[in-house]
Short mmCIF file of C-alpha atoms in Angstrom, two decimals:
data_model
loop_
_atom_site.label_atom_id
_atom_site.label_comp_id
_atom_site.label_asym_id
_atom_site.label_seq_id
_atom_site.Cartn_x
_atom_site.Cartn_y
_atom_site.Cartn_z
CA UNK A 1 0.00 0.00 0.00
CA UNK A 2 1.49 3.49 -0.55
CA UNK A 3 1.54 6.00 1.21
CA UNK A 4 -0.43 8.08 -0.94
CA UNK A 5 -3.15 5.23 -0.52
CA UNK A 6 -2.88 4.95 3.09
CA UNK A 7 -3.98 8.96 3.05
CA UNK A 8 -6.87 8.45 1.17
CA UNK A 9 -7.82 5.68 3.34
CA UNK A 10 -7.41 7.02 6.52
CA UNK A 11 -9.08 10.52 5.47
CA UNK A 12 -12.32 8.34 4.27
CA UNK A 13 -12.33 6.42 7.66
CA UNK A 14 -12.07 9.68 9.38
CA UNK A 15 -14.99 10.68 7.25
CA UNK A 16 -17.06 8.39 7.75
CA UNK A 17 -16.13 8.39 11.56
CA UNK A 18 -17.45 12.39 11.47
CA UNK A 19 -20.48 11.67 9.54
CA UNK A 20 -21.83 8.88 12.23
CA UNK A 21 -21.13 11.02 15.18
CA UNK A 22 -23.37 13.80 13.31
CA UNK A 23 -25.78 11.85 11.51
CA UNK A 24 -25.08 13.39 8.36
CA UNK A 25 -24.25 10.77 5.21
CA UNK A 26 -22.29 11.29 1.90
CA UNK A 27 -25.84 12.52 0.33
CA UNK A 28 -26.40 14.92 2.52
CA UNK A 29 -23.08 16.88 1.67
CA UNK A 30 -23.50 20.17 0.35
CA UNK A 31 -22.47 20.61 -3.02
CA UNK A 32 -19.23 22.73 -3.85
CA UNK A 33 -21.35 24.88 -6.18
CA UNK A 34 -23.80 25.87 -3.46
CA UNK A 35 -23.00 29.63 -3.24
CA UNK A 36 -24.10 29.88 0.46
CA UNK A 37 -21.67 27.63 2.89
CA UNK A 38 -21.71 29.67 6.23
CA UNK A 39 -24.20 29.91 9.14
CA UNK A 40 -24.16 32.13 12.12
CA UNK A 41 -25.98 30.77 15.45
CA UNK A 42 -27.46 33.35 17.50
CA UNK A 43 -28.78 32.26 21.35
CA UNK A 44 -31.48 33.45 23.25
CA UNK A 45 -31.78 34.82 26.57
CA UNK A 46 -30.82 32.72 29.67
CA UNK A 47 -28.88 30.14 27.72
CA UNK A 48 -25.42 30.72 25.96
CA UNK A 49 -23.92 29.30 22.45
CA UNK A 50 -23.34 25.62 24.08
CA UNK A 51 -26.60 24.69 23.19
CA UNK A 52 -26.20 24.59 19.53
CA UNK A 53 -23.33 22.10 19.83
CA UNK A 54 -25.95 19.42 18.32
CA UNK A 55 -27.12 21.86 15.33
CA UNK A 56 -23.36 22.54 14.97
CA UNK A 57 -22.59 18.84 14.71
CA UNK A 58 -24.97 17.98 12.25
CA UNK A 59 -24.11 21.02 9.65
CA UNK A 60 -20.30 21.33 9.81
CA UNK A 61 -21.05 17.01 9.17
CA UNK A 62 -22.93 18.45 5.59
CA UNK A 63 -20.01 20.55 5.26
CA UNK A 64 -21.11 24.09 6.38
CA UNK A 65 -19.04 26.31 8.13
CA UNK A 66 -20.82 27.32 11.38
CA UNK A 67 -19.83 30.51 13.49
CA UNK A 68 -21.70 30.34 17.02
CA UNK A 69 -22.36 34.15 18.22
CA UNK A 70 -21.95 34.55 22.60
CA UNK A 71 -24.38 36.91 23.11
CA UNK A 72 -23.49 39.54 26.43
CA UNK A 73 -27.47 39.52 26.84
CA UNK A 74 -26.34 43.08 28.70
CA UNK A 75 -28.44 44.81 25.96
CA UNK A 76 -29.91 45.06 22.27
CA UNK A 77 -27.45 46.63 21.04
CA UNK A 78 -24.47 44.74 22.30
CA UNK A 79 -25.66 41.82 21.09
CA UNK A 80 -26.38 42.81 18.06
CA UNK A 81 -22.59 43.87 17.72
CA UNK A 82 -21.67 40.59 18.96
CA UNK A 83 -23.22 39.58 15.72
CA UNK A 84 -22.46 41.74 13.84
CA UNK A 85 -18.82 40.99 14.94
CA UNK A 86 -19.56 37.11 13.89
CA UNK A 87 -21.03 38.11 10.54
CA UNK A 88 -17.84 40.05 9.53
CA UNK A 89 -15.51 37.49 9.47
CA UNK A 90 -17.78 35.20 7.15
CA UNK A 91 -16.07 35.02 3.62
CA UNK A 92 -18.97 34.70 1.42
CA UNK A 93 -22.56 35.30 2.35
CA UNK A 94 -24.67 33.51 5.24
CA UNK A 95 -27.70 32.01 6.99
CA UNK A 96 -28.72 33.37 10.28
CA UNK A 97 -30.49 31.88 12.94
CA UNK A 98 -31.69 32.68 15.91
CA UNK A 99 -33.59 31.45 19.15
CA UNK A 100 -36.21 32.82 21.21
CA UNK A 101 -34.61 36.39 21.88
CA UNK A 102 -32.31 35.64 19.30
CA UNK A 103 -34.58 36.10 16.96
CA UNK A 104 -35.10 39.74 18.01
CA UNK A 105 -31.36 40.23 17.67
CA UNK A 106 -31.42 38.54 14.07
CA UNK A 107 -34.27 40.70 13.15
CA UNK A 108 -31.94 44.14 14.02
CA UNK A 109 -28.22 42.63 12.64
CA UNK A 110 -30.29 40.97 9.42
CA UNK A 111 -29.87 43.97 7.41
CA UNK A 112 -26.36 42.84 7.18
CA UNK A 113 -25.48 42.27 3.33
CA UNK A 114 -23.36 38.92 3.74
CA UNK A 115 -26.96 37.42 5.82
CA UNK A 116 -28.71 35.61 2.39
CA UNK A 117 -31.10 34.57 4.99
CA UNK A 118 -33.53 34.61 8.50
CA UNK A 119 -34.21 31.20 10.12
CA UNK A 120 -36.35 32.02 13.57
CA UNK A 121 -36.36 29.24 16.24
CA UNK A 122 -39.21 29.55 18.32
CA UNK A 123 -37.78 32.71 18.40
CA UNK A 124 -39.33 36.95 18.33
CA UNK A 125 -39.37 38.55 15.26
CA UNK A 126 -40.68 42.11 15.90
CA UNK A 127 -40.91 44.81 13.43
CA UNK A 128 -38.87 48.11 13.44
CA UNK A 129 -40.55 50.66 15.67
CA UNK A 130 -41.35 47.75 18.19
CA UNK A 131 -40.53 45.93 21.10
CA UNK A 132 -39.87 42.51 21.95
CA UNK A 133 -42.10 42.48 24.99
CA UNK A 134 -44.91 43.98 22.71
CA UNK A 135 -44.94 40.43 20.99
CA UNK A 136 -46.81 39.34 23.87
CA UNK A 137 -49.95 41.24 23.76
CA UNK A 138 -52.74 39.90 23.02
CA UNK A 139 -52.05 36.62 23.66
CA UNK A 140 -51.01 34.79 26.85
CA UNK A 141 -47.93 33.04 28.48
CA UNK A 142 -48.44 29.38 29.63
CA UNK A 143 -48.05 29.83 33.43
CA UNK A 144 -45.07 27.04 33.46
CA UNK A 145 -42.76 30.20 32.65
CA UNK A 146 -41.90 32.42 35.28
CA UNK A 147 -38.84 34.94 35.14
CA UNK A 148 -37.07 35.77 38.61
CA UNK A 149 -36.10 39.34 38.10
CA UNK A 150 -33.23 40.92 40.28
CA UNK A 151 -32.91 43.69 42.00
CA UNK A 152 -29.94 44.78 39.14
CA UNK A 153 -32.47 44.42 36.27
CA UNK A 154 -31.40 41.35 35.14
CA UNK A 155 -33.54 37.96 34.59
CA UNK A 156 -33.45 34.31 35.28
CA UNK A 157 -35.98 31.73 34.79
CA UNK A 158 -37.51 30.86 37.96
CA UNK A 159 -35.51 27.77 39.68
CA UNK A 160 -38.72 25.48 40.26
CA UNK A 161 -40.23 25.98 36.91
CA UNK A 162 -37.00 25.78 35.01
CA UNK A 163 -37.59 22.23 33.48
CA UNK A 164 -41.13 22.63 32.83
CA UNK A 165 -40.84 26.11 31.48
CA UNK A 166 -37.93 25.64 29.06
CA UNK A 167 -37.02 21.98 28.59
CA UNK A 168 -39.73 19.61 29.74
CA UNK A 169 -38.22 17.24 26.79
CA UNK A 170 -34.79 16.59 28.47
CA UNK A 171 -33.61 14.52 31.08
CA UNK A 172 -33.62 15.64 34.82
CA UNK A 173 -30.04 15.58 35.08
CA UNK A 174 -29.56 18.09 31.83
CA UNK A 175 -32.21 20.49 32.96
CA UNK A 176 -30.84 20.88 36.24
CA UNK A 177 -27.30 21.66 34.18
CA UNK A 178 -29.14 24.30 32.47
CA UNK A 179 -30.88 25.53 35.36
CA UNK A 180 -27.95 26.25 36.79
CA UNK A 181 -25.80 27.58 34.03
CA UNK A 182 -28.29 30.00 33.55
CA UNK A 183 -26.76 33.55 31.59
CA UNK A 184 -29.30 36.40 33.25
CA UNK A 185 -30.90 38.74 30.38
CA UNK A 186 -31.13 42.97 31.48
CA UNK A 187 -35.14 42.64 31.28
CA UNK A 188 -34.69 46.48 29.95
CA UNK A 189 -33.73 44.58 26.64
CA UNK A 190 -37.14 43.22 25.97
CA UNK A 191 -38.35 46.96 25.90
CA UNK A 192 -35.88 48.20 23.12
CA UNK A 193 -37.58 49.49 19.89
CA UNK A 194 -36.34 47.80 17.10
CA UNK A 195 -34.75 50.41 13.82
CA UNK A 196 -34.68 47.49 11.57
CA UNK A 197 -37.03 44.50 10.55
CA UNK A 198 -34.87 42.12 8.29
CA UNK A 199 -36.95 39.90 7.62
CA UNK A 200 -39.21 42.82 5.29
CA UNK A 201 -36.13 42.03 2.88
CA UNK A 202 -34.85 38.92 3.07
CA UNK A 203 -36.43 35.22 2.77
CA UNK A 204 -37.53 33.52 6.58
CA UNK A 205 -37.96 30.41 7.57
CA UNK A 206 -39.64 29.31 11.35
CA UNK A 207 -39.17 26.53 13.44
CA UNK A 208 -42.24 26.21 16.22
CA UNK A 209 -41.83 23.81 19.16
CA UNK A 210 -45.49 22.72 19.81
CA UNK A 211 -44.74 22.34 23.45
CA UNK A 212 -43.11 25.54 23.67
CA UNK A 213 -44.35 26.80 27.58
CA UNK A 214 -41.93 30.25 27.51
CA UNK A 215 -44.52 31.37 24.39
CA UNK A 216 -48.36 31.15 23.29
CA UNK A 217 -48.58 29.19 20.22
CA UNK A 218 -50.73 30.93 18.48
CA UNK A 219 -48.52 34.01 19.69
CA UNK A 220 -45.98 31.68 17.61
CA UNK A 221 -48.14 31.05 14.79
CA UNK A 222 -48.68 34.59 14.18
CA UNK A 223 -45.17 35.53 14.32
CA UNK A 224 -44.10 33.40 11.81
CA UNK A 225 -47.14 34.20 9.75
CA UNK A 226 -46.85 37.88 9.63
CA UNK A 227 -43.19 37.78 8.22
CA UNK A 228 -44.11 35.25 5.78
CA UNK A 229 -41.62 32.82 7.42
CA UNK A 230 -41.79 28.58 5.99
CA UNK A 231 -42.94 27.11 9.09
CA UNK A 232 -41.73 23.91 10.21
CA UNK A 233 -43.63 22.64 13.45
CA UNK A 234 -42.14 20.21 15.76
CA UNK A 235 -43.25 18.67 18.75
CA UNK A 236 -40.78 20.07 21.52
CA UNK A 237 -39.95 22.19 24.52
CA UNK A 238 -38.77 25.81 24.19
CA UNK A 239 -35.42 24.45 24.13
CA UNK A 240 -35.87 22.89 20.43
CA UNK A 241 -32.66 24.10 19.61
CA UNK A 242 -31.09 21.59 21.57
CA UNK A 243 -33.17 19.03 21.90
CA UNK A 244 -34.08 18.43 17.93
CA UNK A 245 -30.43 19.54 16.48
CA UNK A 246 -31.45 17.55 13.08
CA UNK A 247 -35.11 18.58 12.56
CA UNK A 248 -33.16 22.30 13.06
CA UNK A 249 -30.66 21.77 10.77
CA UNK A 250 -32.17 20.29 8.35
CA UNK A 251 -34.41 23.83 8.04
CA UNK A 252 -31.18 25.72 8.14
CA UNK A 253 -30.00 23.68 5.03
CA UNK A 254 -33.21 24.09 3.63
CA UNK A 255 -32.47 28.01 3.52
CA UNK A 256 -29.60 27.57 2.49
CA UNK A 257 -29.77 26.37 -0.38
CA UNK A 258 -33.63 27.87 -1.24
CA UNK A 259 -31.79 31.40 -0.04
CA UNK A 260 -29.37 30.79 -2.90
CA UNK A 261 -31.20 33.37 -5.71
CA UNK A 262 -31.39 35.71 -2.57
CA UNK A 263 -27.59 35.90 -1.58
CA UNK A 264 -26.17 39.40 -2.30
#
């Protein structure tokens, strides 16, 4: 065997090593041609960019390149310049995604030219001139969500509702790890007005978690309706992002490569 053999070999087993961990296969490889190759992962409030490690898995597997964004959660606009700070350093242009108040800070940073893209998971998506926290009118909160606010301004989700409020769907042992990693939100955040709507100029796609208890689904529903968003339901907690990494995924590949007359 030579050693120019013995290369080939050992970069196919690695391959194929990568692609079981991930669940991705040889099919579901993106093409070289596919003009957009890069996603940017934008977290909500109370969790922090860990959480996509599943998402991440199973798209760097199909061959994207995946930039995870650590939002501060200290305001609107620093996270949106943690974005924004993510989105320069992508070399060609990108999908974004973001969850729950992610989506908020997707909405704002969106008007970036490299995003080709919006993909909302179970996520805001308020219009300029509004407020996150004027999502919620008109509809109302399941009562398993309760934020503990501090005497500082800042947020956490209540310690005895934690599981049933934002991950009902995982085990016992990984909600109490994400109970108590918790990343506090400034509540003042929720009541920032919005200059930009991206999503009024570039293509959206939705993922809804049916059992979502930090949201009304029909408060959901009408979200994704209003910006025209491709809706994907699936039956999960507010912490969908974790919890179904391929049925998330596989929207953010949809995008992709549906995005791909949008890209400018």
């Amino acid at each position: 065997m030579t050693t120019q053999t013995r290369t080939m070999l050992s970069a196919a087993i690695i391959a194929t090593g990568i692609a079981a961990a991930t669940g991705a296969s040889a099919a579901d490889r993106i093409p070289e041609t596919q003009a957009i190759r890069n996603v940017v992962l934008v977290h909500g409030a109370f969790a922090d960019g860990a959480g996509w490690r599943g998402v991440y898995d199973a798209l760097t597997g199909r061959g994207y390149r995946v930039t995870i964004v650590q939002n501060p959660l200290t305001s609107l606009a620093d996270d949106v310049a943690a974005t924004k700070r993510a989105l320069d350093r992508q070399s060609g242009p990108a999908i974004l995604v973001g969850h729950s108040w992610g989506g908020t800070v997707i909405t704002e940073a969106g008007i970036d030219p490299k995003v080709a893209g919006l993909v909302y998971v179970s996520a805001f998506s308020p219009d300029a001139g509004e407020t996150s926290a004027q999502q919620y009118e008109g509809f109302t909160t399941p009562p398993e969500f309760v934020i503990d606010a501090q005497k500082d301004g800042y947020g956490f989700i209540d310690l005895a509702k934690f599981k049933a409020g934002f991950a009902a769907d995982t085990s016992d042992a990984d909600a109490a790890f994400m109970r108590d990693s918790q990343v506090p939100i400034n509540l003042s955040a929720f009541g920032t007005r919005l200059t930009n709507a991206a999503w009024r100029s570039k293509p959206s796609w939705a993922v809804i978690a049916t059992d979502d208890k930090a949201f009304d689904q029909k408060m959901l529903q009408h979200m994704a309706k209003r910006i025209n968003a491709k809706v994907t339901n699936v039956a999960a907690s507010h912490a969908v992002f974790m919890t179904q990494p391929k049925v998330v995924a596989d929207v953010i590949d949809r995008a992709a490569r549906e995005a791909i007359p949008a890209a400018r």
